[in-house]
């Protein structure tokens, strides 16, 4: 059964772009430093996978030890970039 509404729906007035911009400033979830660290971590992970790739000498120390450590370091840096608190704006 449909219920009666006491007050009819009233739409809000449409704001121009400049009025909307003045009312609600855009605020990103992370700061600039967080995004830079995140991009750096993606680059480090990609470098680790490039080091790990290839078909010749698959049992080399570079592919077994160094490359996985580089990938893990990239993931660790990405985790740090996400968890790092941004500085409050003045």
PDB file of C-alpha atoms in Angstrom, residues 18-56:
ATOM      1  CA  UNK A  18      30.772  28.795  -9.882  1.00  0.00           C
ATOM      2  CA  UNK A  19      28.263  28.670  -7.023  1.00  0.00           C
ATOM      3  CA  UNK A  20      28.726  24.945  -6.601  1.00  0.00           C
ATOM      4  CA  UNK A  21      32.495  25.330  -6.668  1.00  0.00           C
ATOM      5  CA  UNK A  22      32.370  27.985  -3.943  1.00  0.00           C
ATOM      6  CA  UNK A  23      30.154  25.872  -1.709  1.00  0.00           C
ATOM      7  CA  UNK A  24      31.941  22.524  -1.798  1.00  0.00           C
ATOM      8  CA  UNK A  25      35.715  22.455  -2.288  1.00  0.00           C
ATOM      9  CA  UNK A  26      37.100  19.276  -3.826  1.00  0.00           C
ATOM     10  CA  UNK A  27      39.133  17.232  -1.372  1.00  0.00           C
ATOM     11  CA  UNK A  28      40.945  14.090  -2.443  1.00  0.00           C
ATOM     12  CA  UNK A  29      41.254  11.049  -0.205  1.00  0.00           C
ATOM     13  CA  UNK A  30      45.063  11.081  -0.280  1.00  0.00           C
ATOM     14  CA  UNK A  31      47.576  13.895  -0.501  1.00  0.00           C
ATOM     15  CA  UNK A  32      50.050  14.506  -3.302  1.00  0.00           C
ATOM     16  CA  UNK A  33      52.846  12.667  -1.488  1.00  0.00           C
ATOM     17  CA  UNK A  34      50.645   9.583  -1.081  1.00  0.00           C
ATOM     18  CA  UNK A  35      49.907   9.436  -4.801  1.00  0.00           C
ATOM     19  CA  UNK A  36      53.596   9.905  -5.643  1.00  0.00           C
ATOM     20  CA  UNK A  37      54.595   7.077  -3.306  1.00  0.00           C
ATOM     21  CA  UNK A  38      51.874   4.872  -4.751  1.00  0.00           C
ATOM     22  CA  UNK A  39      53.078   5.531  -8.302  1.00  0.00           C
ATOM     23  CA  UNK A  40      56.647   4.789  -7.222  1.00  0.00           C
ATOM     24  CA  UNK A  41      55.559   1.511  -5.644  1.00  0.00           C
ATOM     25  CA  UNK A  42      53.795   0.446  -8.864  1.00  0.00           C
ATOM     26  CA  UNK A  43      57.006   1.225 -10.767  1.00  0.00           C
ATOM     27  CA  UNK A  44      59.115  -0.810  -8.306  1.00  0.00           C
ATOM     28  CA  UNK A  45      56.751  -3.794  -8.548  1.00  0.00           C
ATOM     29  CA  UNK A  46      56.906  -3.607 -12.358  1.00  0.00           C
ATOM     30  CA  UNK A  47      60.715  -3.500 -12.257  1.00  0.00           C
ATOM     31  CA  UNK A  48      60.724  -6.552  -9.985  1.00  0.00           C
ATOM     32  CA  UNK A  49      58.535  -8.498 -12.413  1.00  0.00           C
ATOM     33  CA  UNK A  50      60.745  -7.469 -15.346  1.00  0.00           C
ATOM     34  CA  UNK A  51      63.791  -8.721 -13.450  1.00  0.00           C
ATOM     35  CA  UNK A  52      61.943 -11.965 -12.707  1.00  0.00           C
ATOM     36  CA  UNK A  53      60.844 -12.559 -16.297  1.00  0.00           C
ATOM     37  CA  UNK A  54      62.748 -14.518 -18.912  1.00  0.00           C
ATOM     38  CA  UNK A  55      63.347 -18.131 -19.825  1.00  0.00           C
ATOM     39  CA  UNK A  56      67.132 -18.376 -19.697  1.00  0.00           C
TER      40      UNK A  56
END
